[in-house]
Amino acid sequence: MHTTRIGCGAGFAGDRIEPAEDLLRRGALADLVLECLGERTVALAQRHKLNDPTHGYEKRLPARFKRLLPLAMANGVRVITNMGAANPLAAGHVTRDLLASLGLGGRVAVVTGDDVLADLDLDTVAWETGRPLRDHGEIVSANAYLGADALLPALDADVVITGRVADPSLFLAPLAHRLGWDLSDVPRAAAGTLVGHLLECAGQLTGGYFADPGWQDVPDLANLGFPYADVASDGTAVLSKLPGTGGLLSKATVREQLLYEITDPAAYLTPDVTLDVRNVRIADDMRISGAHGTPRPDTLKVSVGYRAGSKVEAEISYVGPNAVRRGALAAEVVSTRLAGVPLRAEVLGGENDCRLRVAAISHDHAVLERVGDEVESLYTNGPAGGGGVRLHITEVIGIVSALVPRSTVRPAVTFLEAPDAAT
């Protein structure tokens, strides 16, 4: 039976690079997926793109690729990532130029079409609020979750860069490509989606975010290894991590990841299949099987960004005896002086070392500055011993979700060639 090996080299934008390097060196992979895009990172990327149209991709892409692509190219590993974020084409050009500068050559494929802002029906109701999208203020972005079918035409490249794609689809597409699956084959689509869902958070499957000393001990967490899967053409898969790496791959870590973010175990909605994980089995050798599903939905989830105002965060510290009570008094003073301003004031820390944090969101910049001014004034207009004031004001891009018809989304692939060193 034909098998292929796929690994996960990142589970979020700020993930460590060293475990991915190890997978590329020793993992004998066919594909490495870097899953770096969440709703929060999409919002940040959209904000960057609004400020500079040449940006909007994951800012760590150049540094990450500079270390990983030479290893990937040397070992014949295809790399697939959603680090394109809000600007996949810009990310593709950066990657092509990086390959050329490293003398590697290679082909970069950029998947676009997730940006559906121009076709968005503003009367569509947001899941989180039950209100039409137009009621949330100025809409600045709308990115649909593409499925594996959007990636398949791109997979003849060495590096595939996407924007918003459903996390499991980043894995299902290369599995279908390597194993010759038809994406309309629901059992295969369900099996591949299960593998992708388990791998997508990288170290979360191998003990990261699982460790709890004395309750759930994880050995050598400092050297946590990332997971990979050997997937057979019948859809069964064996999960592993590299020998000599830290972490823990067990039935407990797999079960925890299995239930992560799916809402309904009987009907996890993805662009490729509605996945049912209730009959999934995990054998002692980490062989997984039992995924079921029903055909993919007729709609796609879209993540919609809107201008939600700006946020102020202002802080001041109190130390020494009675510090917490002085911090609480400072919170009371600020709240009284800012009566009528919706804010959050909280005292963080221990009895003799604490910090007052005051935060507020508003469309009125003057209100935000007033909050900061009142916290700073606590130096001499509040309890004894305050110091270390920090003030930060940033624009907030709010995120809500909605559904759009598949016909709204028109994926496309652009190929970019990096010249070989010889040329």
Coordinates of C-alpha atoms in Angstrom, one line a residue:
M1 CA 0.0 0.0 0.0
H2 CA 1.4 3.4 -1.0
T3 CA 2.2 5.8 1.9
T4 CA 3.5 9.4 2.2
R5 CA 5.0 11.2 5.1
I6 CA 3.9 14.7 6.0
G7 CA 5.1 16.8 9.0
C8 CA 4.1 20.1 10.7
G9 CA 6.8 22.6 11.2
A10 CA 4.8 25.4 12.7
G11 CA 1.5 25.6 14.5
F12 CA 1.2 29.3 14.9
A13 CA 3.0 32.5 13.7
G14 CA 5.4 32.7 16.6
D15 CA 6.3 29.0 16.7
R16 CA 9.9 27.8 17.1
I17 CA 12.0 27.1 14.0
E18 CA 14.4 24.5 15.4
P19 CA 12.0 21.6 15.4
A20 CA 11.1 22.3 11.8
E21 CA 14.8 22.3 10.9
D22 CA 15.1 18.9 12.6
L23 CA 12.2 17.5 10.7
L24 CA 13.7 18.6 7.4
R25 CA 17.1 17.1 8.3
R26 CA 16.1 13.8 9.7
G27 CA 12.4 13.3 9.0
A28 CA 12.5 11.9 5.4
L29 CA 9.4 14.0 4.7
A30 CA 7.6 14.4 1.4
D31 CA 5.8 17.6 2.6
L32 CA 6.3 20.1 5.5
V33 CA 3.3 22.3 6.4
L34 CA 3.8 25.6 8.3
E35 CA 0.4 26.6 9.7
C36 CA 0.9 30.2 10.9
L37 CA -2.4 32.0 10.5
G38 CA -5.1 32.5 13.1
E39 CA -8.0 34.9 13.2
R40 CA -5.9 37.3 15.3
T41 CA -2.9 37.1 13.0
V42 CA -5.2 37.8 10.0
A43 CA -6.4 40.9 11.7
L44 CA -2.9 42.1 12.4
A45 CA -1.9 41.3 8.8
Q46 CA -4.8 43.3 7.4
R47 CA -3.8 46.3 9.6
H48 CA -0.3 46.1 8.3
K49 CA -1.5 45.9 4.7
L50 CA -3.8 48.9 5.2
N51 CA -0.8 50.9 6.4
D52 CA 1.5 49.6 3.6
P53 CA 0.1 47.7 0.5
T54 CA 3.4 45.9 0.0
H55 CA 3.1 44.2 3.4
G56 CA 0.4 42.2 5.1
Y57 CA 2.2 38.8 4.9
E58 CA 3.6 37.1 8.0
K59 CA 6.5 39.3 9.1
R60 CA 8.6 36.2 10.2
L61 CA 8.4 34.7 6.7
P62 CA 11.8 35.9 5.4
A63 CA 13.7 34.8 8.6
R64 CA 11.8 31.4 8.8
F65 CA 12.3 30.6 5.1
K66 CA 16.0 31.7 5.1
R67 CA 16.6 28.8 7.6
L68 CA 14.2 26.3 6.3
L69 CA 14.2 26.5 2.5
P70 CA 17.8 25.4 2.0
L71 CA 17.1 22.3 4.0
A72 CA 13.9 21.7 2.2
M73 CA 15.4 22.0 -1.3
A74 CA 18.4 19.9 -0.4
N75 CA 16.1 17.1 0.9
G76 CA 13.4 17.3 -1.7
V77 CA 10.7 18.4 0.7
R78 CA 7.8 20.5 -0.6
V79 CA 6.8 23.3 1.8
I80 CA 3.2 24.5 2.1
T81 CA 2.3 27.5 4.3
N82 CA -0.4 30.1 4.9
M83 CA 2.2 32.8 5.8
G84 CA 0.9 34.8 2.9
A85 CA -1.8 36.0 5.3
A86 CA -3.4 39.2 3.9
N87 CA -1.0 39.5 1.0
P88 CA 0.0 36.1 -0.5
L89 CA 1.4 37.6 -3.7
A90 CA 3.8 39.9 -1.9
A91 CA 4.9 36.9 0.2
G92 CA 5.4 34.9 -3.0
H93 CA 7.7 37.6 -4.5
V94 CA 9.7 37.8 -1.3
T95 CA 10.1 34.0 -1.3
R96 CA 11.1 33.9 -5.0
D97 CA 13.7 36.6 -4.4
L98 CA 15.0 34.9 -1.3
L99 CA 15.5 31.6 -3.2
A100 CA 17.3 33.5 -5.9
S101 CA 19.6 35.2 -3.4
L102 CA 20.4 31.9 -1.8
G103 CA 21.2 30.4 -5.2
L104 CA 18.6 27.7 -4.9
G105 CA 16.3 28.3 -7.8
G106 CA 12.9 26.7 -7.5
R107 CA 9.2 27.3 -8.2
V108 CA 6.9 29.2 -5.9
A109 CA 3.1 28.9 -6.2
V110 CA 0.8 31.5 -4.7
V111 CA -2.8 30.7 -4.0
T112 CA -5.2 33.6 -4.0
G113 CA -8.9 34.1 -4.1
D114 CA -9.7 34.0 -0.4
D115 CA -10.2 37.8 -0.4
V116 CA -13.9 38.3 -1.0
L117 CA -14.3 41.8 0.2
A118 CA -15.5 43.2 -3.1
D119 CA -18.3 40.6 -3.3
L120 CA -19.3 40.6 0.3
D121 CA -23.0 41.0 1.1
L122 CA -23.1 43.4 4.0
D123 CA -26.6 42.2 5.0
T124 CA -25.1 38.8 5.9
V125 CA -25.5 38.1 9.6
A126 CA -22.4 37.7 11.7
W127 CA -22.3 34.5 13.8
E128 CA -21.0 36.1 16.9
T129 CA -23.4 39.0 17.2
G130 CA -26.5 38.1 15.2
R131 CA -26.3 41.4 13.5
P132 CA -25.7 42.3 9.8
L133 CA -22.1 42.9 8.9
R134 CA -22.8 46.5 7.9
D135 CA -23.8 47.3 11.6
H136 CA -20.2 46.6 12.8
G137 CA -18.7 49.7 11.2
E138 CA -16.3 50.0 8.3
I139 CA -15.5 46.6 6.9
V140 CA -11.8 46.4 5.9
S141 CA -11.3 42.7 5.0
A142 CA -13.2 39.5 4.3
N143 CA -11.2 36.3 3.8
A144 CA -12.9 33.0 3.0
Y145 CA -11.5 29.7 4.3
L146 CA -10.4 28.0 1.1
G147 CA -10.3 24.2 0.9
A148 CA -7.9 21.6 -0.5
D149 CA -9.3 22.0 -4.0
A150 CA -7.9 25.5 -4.2
L151 CA -4.4 24.2 -3.4
L152 CA -4.3 21.2 -5.8
P153 CA -3.4 23.2 -8.9
A154 CA -0.4 24.7 -7.0
L155 CA 1.2 21.5 -5.9
D156 CA 3.7 21.2 -8.7
A157 CA 5.8 23.9 -7.0
D158 CA 8.6 23.6 -4.5
V159 CA 7.0 26.2 -2.2
V160 CA 3.2 26.9 -1.9
I161 CA 2.1 30.1 -0.2
T162 CA -1.5 30.8 0.6
G163 CA -3.6 33.3 2.5
R164 CA -6.7 32.2 4.5
V165 CA -7.1 28.4 4.1
A166 CA -8.8 26.0 6.5
D167 CA -6.0 24.6 8.6
P168 CA -6.7 20.9 7.9
S169 CA -6.9 21.7 4.1
L170 CA -3.2 22.6 4.1
F171 CA -2.5 18.9 4.9
L172 CA -5.4 17.3 2.9
A173 CA -4.3 18.9 -0.4
P174 CA -0.7 17.4 -0.4
L175 CA -2.0 14.1 0.9
A176 CA -4.6 13.9 -1.9
H177 CA -1.9 14.9 -4.4
R178 CA 0.6 12.3 -3.3
L179 CA -1.9 9.5 -2.8
G180 CA -4.1 10.1 -5.8
W181 CA -7.2 10.8 -3.8
D182 CA -10.3 12.3 -5.4
L183 CA -11.5 15.1 -3.0
S184 CA -15.1 14.0 -3.6
D185 CA -14.3 10.7 -2.0
V186 CA -15.8 11.5 1.4
P187 CA -14.0 8.7 3.4
R188 CA -10.6 9.8 2.0
A189 CA -11.4 13.5 2.6
A190 CA -12.4 12.7 6.1
A191 CA -9.3 10.7 6.8
G192 CA -7.0 13.4 5.4
T193 CA -8.9 16.1 7.3
L194 CA -8.4 14.1 10.5
V195 CA -4.7 13.9 9.9
G196 CA -4.5 17.6 9.2
H197 CA -6.5 18.5 12.3
L198 CA -4.2 16.5 14.5
L199 CA -1.0 17.8 13.0
E200 CA -2.0 21.5 12.5
C201 CA -0.9 22.8 15.9
A202 CA 2.6 21.2 15.7
G203 CA 3.9 20.9 19.3
Q204 CA 0.5 20.8 20.8
L205 CA 0.2 17.2 19.6
T206 CA 3.6 16.2 21.2
G207 CA 3.1 17.7 24.7
G208 CA 3.2 21.4 24.2
Y209 CA 0.3 23.2 26.0
F210 CA -0.3 19.8 27.6
A211 CA 2.4 19.7 30.3
D212 CA 1.2 20.2 33.9
P213 CA 3.8 19.1 36.4
G214 CA 2.7 16.4 38.7
W215 CA -0.5 15.8 36.7
Q216 CA 0.6 15.6 33.1
D217 CA 4.4 15.3 33.0
V218 CA 6.1 15.8 29.7
P219 CA 9.8 14.8 29.4
D220 CA 12.4 17.2 28.1
L221 CA 9.9 19.9 27.1
A222 CA 12.8 22.3 26.3
N223 CA 13.6 20.1 23.3
L224 CA 10.0 19.5 22.2
G225 CA 9.9 17.7 18.8
F226 CA 7.2 18.4 16.2
P227 CA 5.0 15.6 14.8
Y228 CA 4.7 13.9 11.4
A229 CA 2.4 11.2 10.0
D230 CA 2.9 8.3 7.7
V231 CA -0.4 8.2 5.8
A232 CA -1.5 5.3 3.7
S233 CA -3.6 5.3 0.6
D234 CA -6.6 3.8 2.6
G235 CA -6.5 6.9 4.9
T236 CA -5.0 5.3 8.0
A237 CA -2.1 7.1 9.5
V238 CA 0.6 6.6 12.1
L239 CA 1.6 9.6 14.1
S240 CA 5.3 10.0 15.2
K241 CA 8.0 12.4 16.3
L242 CA 11.7 12.1 15.7
P243 CA 13.9 9.9 17.9
G244 CA 15.8 11.8 20.5
T245 CA 13.4 14.8 20.7
G246 CA 11.6 15.9 23.8
G247 CA 7.9 15.9 24.4
L248 CA 5.2 13.3 24.6
L249 CA 3.1 11.7 21.9
S250 CA 0.4 9.6 23.6
K251 CA -3.2 8.7 23.4
A252 CA -3.9 11.6 25.9
T253 CA -2.1 14.2 23.8
V254 CA -3.8 13.0 20.6
R255 CA -7.3 13.0 22.2
E256 CA -6.8 16.5 23.5
Q257 CA -5.8 17.8 20.1
L258 CA -8.6 15.7 18.5
L259 CA -11.2 17.8 20.4
Y260 CA -9.5 21.1 19.9
E261 CA -11.6 23.8 18.3
I262 CA -14.1 21.5 16.6
T263 CA -17.2 22.6 18.5
D264 CA -19.3 19.5 17.5
P265 CA -17.5 16.1 17.3
A266 CA -20.2 14.8 15.1
A267 CA -20.1 17.7 12.6
Y268 CA -16.8 19.6 12.4
L269 CA -17.4 21.9 9.4
T270 CA -14.5 22.3 7.0
P271 CA -14.5 23.4 3.3
D272 CA -13.7 19.8 2.3
V273 CA -15.9 17.6 4.4
T274 CA -18.1 17.7 7.5
L275 CA -16.0 15.6 9.8
D276 CA -17.3 13.1 12.4
V277 CA -14.6 12.1 14.9
R278 CA -16.8 10.2 17.3
N279 CA -15.5 6.8 16.1
V280 CA -11.8 7.7 15.8
R281 CA -9.5 5.1 17.3
I282 CA -6.0 5.6 18.5
A283 CA -3.9 2.4 18.7
D284 CA -0.9 1.8 21.0
D285 CA 1.4 2.4 18.1
M286 CA -0.3 5.8 17.4
R287 CA -2.2 4.5 14.4
I288 CA -5.3 6.5 13.9
S289 CA -8.4 5.4 12.0
G290 CA -12.2 5.7 12.1
A291 CA -12.8 9.2 10.6
H292 CA -16.2 9.5 9.0
G293 CA -17.9 12.4 7.3
T294 CA -20.6 13.7 5.0
P295 CA -20.1 15.8 1.8
R296 CA -18.7 19.3 2.1
P297 CA -21.1 22.2 2.9
D298 CA -22.4 24.5 0.1
T299 CA -21.1 27.5 2.0
L300 CA -17.7 28.7 3.2
K301 CA -16.8 30.4 6.4
V302 CA -15.5 34.0 5.9
S303 CA -13.5 36.0 8.5
V304 CA -14.5 39.6 8.3
G305 CA -12.4 42.4 9.7
Y306 CA -13.8 45.8 10.7
R307 CA -12.5 49.0 12.3
A308 CA -13.5 48.5 16.0
G309 CA -11.8 51.7 17.2
S310 CA -8.5 51.9 19.1
K311 CA -7.4 50.3 22.4
V312 CA -5.4 52.0 25.2
E313 CA -3.4 50.0 27.7
A314 CA -2.0 51.9 30.6
E315 CA -0.1 50.4 33.5
I316 CA 1.7 51.4 36.7
S317 CA 3.5 49.3 39.3
Y318 CA 3.3 49.2 43.1
V319 CA 5.9 47.4 45.2
G320 CA 6.7 46.7 48.9
P321 CA 4.4 46.1 51.9
N322 CA 0.7 46.7 51.3
A323 CA 1.3 47.0 47.5
V324 CA -1.9 45.2 46.5
R325 CA -4.1 47.5 48.6
R326 CA -2.3 50.5 47.1
G327 CA -2.9 49.1 43.6
A328 CA -6.6 48.5 44.4
L329 CA -6.9 52.1 45.6
A330 CA -5.3 53.3 42.4
A331 CA -7.8 51.4 40.4
E332 CA -10.6 52.9 42.4
V333 CA -9.2 56.4 41.9
V334 CA -8.9 56.0 38.2
S335 CA -12.3 54.5 37.8
T336 CA -13.9 57.4 39.8
R337 CA -12.0 60.0 37.8
L338 CA -13.0 58.3 34.5
A339 CA -16.7 57.7 35.5
G340 CA -18.7 57.2 32.4
V341 CA -15.8 55.8 30.3
P342 CA -16.2 52.0 29.8
L343 CA -12.9 50.6 30.9
R344 CA -11.3 47.6 32.7
A345 CA -9.0 48.2 35.7
E346 CA -7.3 45.2 37.3
V347 CA -4.5 44.6 39.8
L348 CA -2.1 41.9 38.7
G349 CA 0.6 40.2 40.7
G350 CA 1.4 39.3 44.3
E351 CA 1.0 40.9 47.7
N352 CA 4.3 42.9 47.6
D353 CA 4.7 43.4 43.9
C354 CA 1.8 44.2 41.7
R355 CA 0.8 46.2 38.6
L356 CA -2.4 48.1 37.8
R357 CA -3.6 47.7 34.3
V358 CA -6.3 49.9 32.8
A359 CA -7.6 49.3 29.3
A360 CA -10.4 50.8 27.2
I361 CA -11.6 50.7 23.6
S362 CA -13.1 53.7 21.9
H363 CA -13.5 55.3 18.5
D364 CA -12.7 58.7 20.2
H365 CA -8.9 59.1 20.4
A366 CA -9.3 61.9 23.0
V367 CA -11.0 59.4 25.4
L368 CA -8.1 57.0 25.0
E369 CA -5.6 59.8 25.7
R370 CA -7.5 60.8 28.8
V371 CA -7.3 57.2 30.2
G372 CA -3.6 57.3 29.7
D373 CA -3.2 60.7 31.3
E374 CA -5.1 59.6 34.4
V375 CA -2.9 56.6 34.9
E376 CA 0.2 58.6 34.4
S377 CA -1.1 61.2 36.9
L378 CA -1.1 58.6 39.6
Y379 CA 2.6 59.3 40.0
T380 CA 1.8 62.2 42.3
N381 CA -2.0 62.1 42.4
G382 CA -2.5 58.6 43.7
P383 CA -1.3 56.1 46.3
A384 CA 2.3 56.0 47.5
G385 CA 5.1 54.3 45.6
G386 CA 3.7 54.1 42.0
G387 CA 6.2 53.8 39.2
G388 CA 7.0 52.4 35.8
V389 CA 4.1 53.8 33.8
R390 CA 3.6 52.3 30.4
L391 CA 1.1 53.6 27.8
H392 CA 0.2 52.0 24.5
I393 CA -2.5 52.9 22.0
T394 CA -3.2 50.8 18.9
E395 CA -6.0 50.5 16.4
V396 CA -8.2 47.5 16.8
I397 CA -9.4 45.4 13.8
G398 CA -12.4 43.4 15.1
I399 CA -13.2 40.0 13.7
V400 CA -16.5 38.4 13.1
S401 CA -17.5 35.3 11.1
A402 CA -20.1 34.7 8.5
L403 CA -21.0 32.3 5.7
V404 CA -20.8 33.0 1.9
P405 CA -21.8 30.8 -1.1
R406 CA -19.0 28.9 -2.7
S407 CA -19.7 30.8 -5.9
T408 CA -18.5 33.9 -4.2
V409 CA -15.0 32.5 -4.0
R410 CA -12.8 32.2 -7.1
P411 CA -9.4 30.7 -6.2
A412 CA -6.4 31.3 -8.5
V413 CA -2.8 30.2 -8.6
T414 CA 0.2 32.3 -9.7
F415 CA 3.6 30.6 -10.4
L416 CA 6.8 32.5 -9.7
E417 CA 10.1 31.1 -10.9
A418 CA 13.4 31.7 -9.1
P419 CA 16.4 31.3 -11.5
D420 CA 18.9 28.5 -10.8
A421 CA 22.3 29.5 -9.5
A422 CA 23.8 28.4 -12.8
T423 CA 21.8 30.9 -14.8

